[in-house]
Structures are given as structure tokens and as C-alpha cells.
């Protein structure tokens, strides 16, 4: 997302979290120091760095810290830091997954293994539709990750509300989500939970338009040898170009919606854990 649109979106997302009763804590690495919560100047710095900030997954954390670099944390790195300070709920746009043709390339996001070993609940709009959604869900099952769709039986596909893949379970309220998180913790499962929240209907982009753009972007990525951590940013940017910005607008809308739902889940979880008054 280009500057200053990324800054404005980040500020709006934090405001949505506050309006729904929770406390926002944007996570990043700045000058080699992990930050759990950013003030206005720090948020502006991160946004203005854009691609100069290193895309930082779990494996990259020691290097970015050691070299005093700036890191924009992925889902896996953000979960890692959140768990260290006791943050139980994390909101994002979409998670990484098994890339298309991943059975040959073994290109599988570290987000999935992090969900399998870090007890943080992740609220997202599902798996980005540039990925292999069915294989991603299979991999999450292998990792022992509870996957639940919010108010739908079908797992969402980021830009669109449906993926053709049935969700393992369904939850319909923030309170139900909170009970699921609480039960997982009390059972000592030791892993995360993935909640798939469909993009609001009024913002859902045309499935065929997006899919056509994705297929073209995937071919261009292959033709230009773009793989690994560089692939997803390239594909999302190219799909936005090919759809005339429709996918970017949808991306912003779903992040805001996730923030709203995630904040309500966090509040419900906090209320559930308050000691009862006799």
C-alpha cells in the first residue's frame, strides 16, 4: 500500500479498535528494537519507509535486530512478539499459506507453522486468493490449528467471501470466539487459532475479475523469476493494477472489518477472564 495511504489506513484501523473498546498495539521493528505499540511518529516512520522496511518473518527477527534494521513484521513475526507480551488477539488482512504448485516448490508460509506453535488468535479475511487455499487448510490441520469461519460455513478467500472450501467449524459472535480461545488456552493446546472473517458484501470485489488478474499476475511472476518472500507483494501490487485499484479498496475494507470484529473478540475475552464478584 503506497504512502500516505498506508499511514491513513493504519491510523483508521487503530481508531476502529479503540471505538470498539480495545487497545491497539501495532507491532514493528524500528532501528533494531522490537516495538509493541507505535506512537504517531513511529507509525509515520514505518509507513514512510515503505519497501525500505524489511519484510520480517520469524526467521528474520534476529538479523533485523542485530543489524539495527527496520522490519515490517509478517503474521509469523507479529504472533511471536504478541505472545511474548501476553497479547492474545491479533488482527491482520490475510495470512500466508501454501503457494500454488507448492507441492513442487515447497513454498509454504511460516505463518502456518507459527499458528501451529504460538498461542495467539489471528483474525483475518482468510487466506489470500493468490494462494492454494485447500492445501493451506490441509496444512493447518496437520499443524493442529483450529480454524473457524465467522458467521459462515465456508472459509473466506480474502477478496471474496467464498472459496469453495468448507470451514472446519463456525462461530457466530465475539463471545463464541472468546470461548474458543479460552478453552484452547485452558486445554494447553499450545497453538494459535485462525478465525476467517468474510469481507463485507458491499466491498467484495468481483470474483471473476480478481481471479483473472491473479492468473495473469502469477504468470508474470513465473516469467520474471519472482519467488519466495518477493512473490506475494508483487502479486498483490500487480492484481491491484490489473483491477484498477478495486483489489486495494477491498483490501482496506476487509482490514477495517477485521479490526472491528477482532476488537470485539478481545473485549469479550477480557470480560470472560475478569474475576467474578461475590
Coordinates of C-alpha atoms in Angstrom, one line a residue:
X1 CA 0.0 0.0 0.0
X2 CA 1.5 3.4 -1.0
X3 CA 2.4 6.2 1.4
X4 CA 0.5 8.1 2.8
X5 CA -2.5 5.8 2.2
X6 CA -0.9 3.2 4.3
X7 CA -0.5 5.7 7.2
X8 CA -4.1 6.8 7.0
X9 CA -5.3 3.3 6.9
X10 CA -3.2 2.3 9.9
X11 CA -4.5 5.3 11.9
X12 CA -8.1 4.5 10.9
X13 CA -7.6 0.8 11.9
X14 CA -6.3 1.8 15.3
X15 CA -9.2 4.2 15.8
X16 CA -11.7 1.4 15.0
X17 CA -10.0 -0.8 17.6
X18 CA -10.4 1.9 20.2
X19 CA -14.0 2.7 19.3
X20 CA -14.8 -1.0 19.9
X21 CA -13.4 -1.0 23.4
X22 CA -9.9 -2.5 22.9
X23 CA -6.3 -1.1 22.9
X24 CA -4.4 -1.2 19.6
X25 CA -0.7 -2.2 19.6
X26 CA 0.8 -2.1 16.1
X27 CA 4.0 -4.2 16.0
X28 CA 7.2 -3.5 14.1
X29 CA 11.0 -3.4 14.5
X30 CA 12.5 0.1 14.3
X31 CA 16.3 0.7 14.4
X32 CA 16.7 -2.9 15.6
X33 CA 14.3 -2.5 18.5
X34 CA 11.0 -4.5 18.6
X35 CA 8.1 -2.2 19.3
X36 CA 4.8 -3.4 20.7
X37 CA 2.6 -0.4 20.0
X38 CA 3.7 2.6 18.0
X39 CA 3.2 6.3 18.7
X40 CA 2.2 8.7 15.9
X41 CA 5.8 9.5 14.8
X42 CA 6.8 5.8 14.8
X43 CA 3.8 4.8 12.8
X44 CA 4.5 7.6 10.3
X45 CA 8.2 6.5 10.1
X46 CA 7.2 2.9 9.4
X47 CA 4.6 4.0 6.7
X48 CA 7.0 6.3 5.0
X49 CA 9.8 3.7 4.8
X50 CA 7.5 1.5 2.6
X51 CA 9.5 -1.2 0.9
X52 CA 12.7 0.1 2.6
X53 CA 11.5 -1.7 5.7
X54 CA 12.4 -5.3 5.5
X55 CA 9.6 -7.8 5.3
X56 CA 10.3 -9.7 8.5
X57 CA 9.1 -13.2 9.2
X58 CA 10.1 -15.1 12.3
X59 CA 13.4 -16.3 10.8
X60 CA 14.4 -12.7 10.0
X61 CA 13.9 -11.3 13.5
X62 CA 17.5 -11.9 14.9
X63 CA 19.1 -10.4 11.7
X64 CA 17.0 -7.3 11.7
X65 CA 17.6 -6.7 15.4
X66 CA 21.3 -7.4 15.1
X67 CA 21.8 -5.1 12.2
X68 CA 19.6 -2.4 13.8
X69 CA 17.3 -2.5 10.8
X70 CA 13.7 -1.6 10.3
X71 CA 11.2 -4.5 9.9
X72 CA 7.6 -4.7 8.8
X73 CA 6.5 -7.9 10.6
X74 CA 4.6 -10.6 8.9
X75 CA 1.9 -12.7 10.6
X76 CA 4.5 -15.2 12.0
X77 CA 6.8 -12.4 13.5
X78 CA 3.9 -10.4 14.8
X79 CA 2.5 -13.5 16.5
X80 CA 5.9 -14.2 18.1
X81 CA 6.1 -10.7 19.6
X82 CA 2.5 -10.7 20.7
X83 CA 2.9 -14.0 22.6
X84 CA 5.9 -12.6 24.4
X85 CA 3.9 -9.8 26.0
X86 CA 0.7 -11.7 26.5
X87 CA -1.4 -10.2 23.7
X88 CA -4.0 -13.0 22.9
X89 CA -5.7 -11.5 19.8
X90 CA -4.1 -10.3 16.6
X91 CA -5.8 -8.7 13.6
X92 CA -4.4 -8.7 10.1
X93 CA -5.7 -8.7 6.5
X94 CA -5.0 -12.2 5.3
X95 CA -2.5 -14.8 6.2
X96 CA 0.1 -16.5 4.1
X97 CA -0.3 -20.1 3.0
X98 CA 0.7 -22.8 0.6
X99 CA 1.6 -21.2 -2.7
X100 CA 0.1 -22.6 -5.9
X101 CA 2.2 -25.5 -7.1
X102 CA 3.6 -25.7 -3.5
X103 CA 3.6 -29.5 -3.8
X104 CA 6.6 -29.0 -6.1
X105 CA 8.2 -25.8 -4.8
X106 CA 7.6 -26.4 -1.1
X107 CA 6.9 -22.7 -0.9
X108 CA 4.8 -22.6 2.4
X109 CA 4.5 -19.5 4.5
X110 CA 5.9 -19.6 8.0
X111 CA 2.6 -18.1 9.1
X112 CA 1.2 -21.7 9.1
X113 CA 3.9 -23.2 11.3
X114 CA 3.7 -20.2 13.6
X115 CA 0.0 -20.8 14.1
X116 CA 0.9 -24.4 15.0
X117 CA 3.2 -23.4 17.9
X118 CA 2.2 -20.0 19.1
X119 CA -1.0 -19.5 21.2
X120 CA -2.3 -16.3 19.6
X121 CA -5.7 -15.9 17.9
X122 CA -5.5 -14.5 14.4
X123 CA -8.4 -12.7 12.9
X124 CA -8.1 -12.5 9.1
X125 CA -10.2 -12.4 6.0
X126 CA -8.9 -15.9 5.3
X127 CA -6.1 -17.0 3.0
X128 CA -5.1 -14.7 0.2
X129 CA -6.7 -16.0 -3.0
X130 CA -3.3 -15.9 -4.8
X131 CA -2.5 -19.0 -2.8
X132 CA -3.7 -22.6 -2.8
X133 CA -6.5 -22.4 -0.2
X134 CA -7.4 -26.1 0.0
X135 CA -3.8 -27.2 0.6
X136 CA -3.4 -24.4 3.1
X137 CA -6.3 -25.7 5.1
X138 CA -4.9 -29.2 4.9
X139 CA -1.5 -28.0 6.2
X140 CA -3.2 -26.1 9.1
X141 CA -4.9 -29.4 10.0
X142 CA -1.5 -31.1 10.0
X143 CA -0.3 -28.4 12.4
X144 CA -3.2 -28.9 14.7
X145 CA -4.6 -25.4 14.2
X146 CA -8.2 -24.8 15.0
X147 CA -9.8 -22.9 12.0
X148 CA -13.2 -21.3 12.4
X149 CA -15.2 -19.2 9.9
X150 CA -17.2 -16.2 11.3
X151 CA -20.9 -16.4 10.6
X152 CA -20.4 -18.6 7.6
X153 CA -19.9 -22.3 6.8
X154 CA -17.4 -21.6 4.0
X155 CA -13.8 -20.4 4.6
X156 CA -13.4 -16.9 3.1
X157 CA -10.9 -16.1 0.3
X158 CA -9.6 -12.6 1.2
X159 CA -11.0 -10.5 -1.7
X160 CA -14.1 -12.7 -1.9
X161 CA -16.5 -14.1 0.6
X162 CA -16.3 -17.7 -0.6
X163 CA -13.5 -20.1 -1.5
X164 CA -15.3 -23.3 -2.2
X165 CA -13.7 -24.8 0.9
X166 CA -15.8 -25.7 3.9
X167 CA -14.6 -24.4 7.2
X168 CA -13.9 -26.9 9.9
X169 CA -16.2 -25.0 12.3
X170 CA -18.3 -21.9 12.5
X171 CA -18.6 -19.2 15.2
X172 CA -21.3 -16.5 15.1
X173 CA -20.5 -14.0 17.9
X174 CA -17.5 -12.4 19.5
X175 CA -18.4 -14.3 22.7
X176 CA -18.3 -17.6 20.9
X177 CA -14.9 -16.7 19.6
X178 CA -13.7 -15.7 23.0
X179 CA -14.9 -19.1 24.5
X180 CA -13.0 -20.9 21.8
X181 CA -9.8 -19.0 22.6
X182 CA -10.3 -19.5 26.3
X183 CA -10.9 -23.3 26.0
X184 CA -7.8 -23.7 23.8
X185 CA -5.7 -22.0 26.4
X186 CA -7.1 -23.9 29.3
X187 CA -6.6 -27.2 27.5
X188 CA -2.9 -26.2 27.0
X189 CA -3.1 -26.7 23.2
X190 CA -0.1 -24.5 22.7
X191 CA -1.1 -23.3 19.2
X192 CA -3.0 -20.5 17.6
X193 CA -6.5 -20.2 16.3
X194 CA -7.4 -18.9 12.9
X195 CA -10.7 -17.0 12.5
X196 CA -11.8 -16.4 8.9
X197 CA -14.0 -13.3 8.7
X198 CA -15.5 -12.7 5.2
X199 CA -15.1 -9.3 3.6
X200 CA -18.3 -7.2 3.9
X201 CA -20.6 -7.9 1.0
X202 CA -20.7 -4.3 -0.2
X203 CA -16.9 -4.3 -0.6
X204 CA -16.4 -7.8 -2.1
X205 CA -14.7 -7.5 -5.5
X206 CA -15.9 -9.5 -8.5
X207 CA -14.6 -13.0 -8.1
X208 CA -14.0 -13.5 -11.8
X209 CA -12.3 -10.2 -12.2
X210 CA -9.9 -10.9 -9.3
X211 CA -9.2 -14.5 -10.5
X212 CA -8.4 -13.4 -14.0
X213 CA -6.0 -10.8 -12.6
X214 CA -4.4 -13.3 -10.3
X215 CA -3.8 -15.8 -13.1
X216 CA -2.1 -13.1 -15.2
X217 CA 0.0 -11.9 -12.2
X218 CA 1.1 -15.5 -11.4
X219 CA 2.2 -16.0 -15.0
X220 CA 4.1 -12.7 -14.9
X221 CA 5.8 -13.7 -11.7
X222 CA 6.9 -17.0 -13.2
X223 CA 8.1 -15.4 -16.3
X224 CA 10.2 -12.9 -14.3
X225 CA 11.5 -15.4 -11.8
X226 CA 9.8 -13.8 -8.8
X227 CA 9.6 -16.3 -6.0
X228 CA 9.8 -16.6 -2.2
X229 CA 9.2 -13.6 0.0
X230 CA 9.1 -11.2 -3.0
X231 CA 6.2 -13.1 -4.7
X232 CA 3.2 -12.1 -2.5
X233 CA 4.0 -8.3 -2.5
X234 CA 4.5 -8.4 -6.3
X235 CA 1.2 -10.3 -6.9
X236 CA -0.9 -8.1 -4.7
X237 CA 0.5 -4.9 -6.3
X238 CA 0.0 -6.3 -9.8
X239 CA -3.5 -7.5 -9.1
X240 CA -4.3 -4.0 -7.8
X241 CA -3.0 -2.6 -11.1
X242 CA -4.9 -5.0 -13.2
X243 CA -8.2 -4.4 -11.4
X244 CA -7.9 -0.6 -11.5
X245 CA -7.4 -0.4 -7.7
X246 CA -10.5 -2.5 -6.9
X247 CA -8.5 -5.1 -5.0
X248 CA -6.7 -2.4 -3.0
X249 CA -10.0 -0.8 -1.9
X250 CA -11.3 -4.3 -1.0
X251 CA -8.1 -4.9 1.0
X252 CA -8.5 -1.8 3.0
X253 CA -12.2 -2.5 3.7
X254 CA -11.5 -6.1 4.9
X255 CA -8.7 -4.9 7.3
X256 CA -11.1 -2.4 8.9
X257 CA -13.8 -5.0 9.2
X258 CA -11.3 -7.5 10.8
X259 CA -10.2 -4.7 13.3
X260 CA -13.8 -4.2 14.3
X261 CA -14.5 -7.9 14.8
X262 CA -11.1 -8.5 16.4
X263 CA -11.6 -5.7 18.9
X264 CA -14.9 -7.1 20.0
X265 CA -13.5 -10.6 20.4
X266 CA -10.7 -9.1 22.6
X267 CA -13.2 -7.3 24.7
X268 CA -15.3 -10.4 25.1
X269 CA -12.2 -12.4 26.1
X270 CA -11.2 -9.8 28.6
X271 CA -14.7 -9.7 30.2
X272 CA -14.7 -13.5 30.4
X273 CA -11.4 -13.6 32.3
X274 CA -12.4 -10.9 34.8
X275 CA -12.7 -12.4 38.3
X276 CA -16.4 -12.7 39.3
X277 CA -17.6 -10.5 42.1
X278 CA -19.2 -12.4 45.0

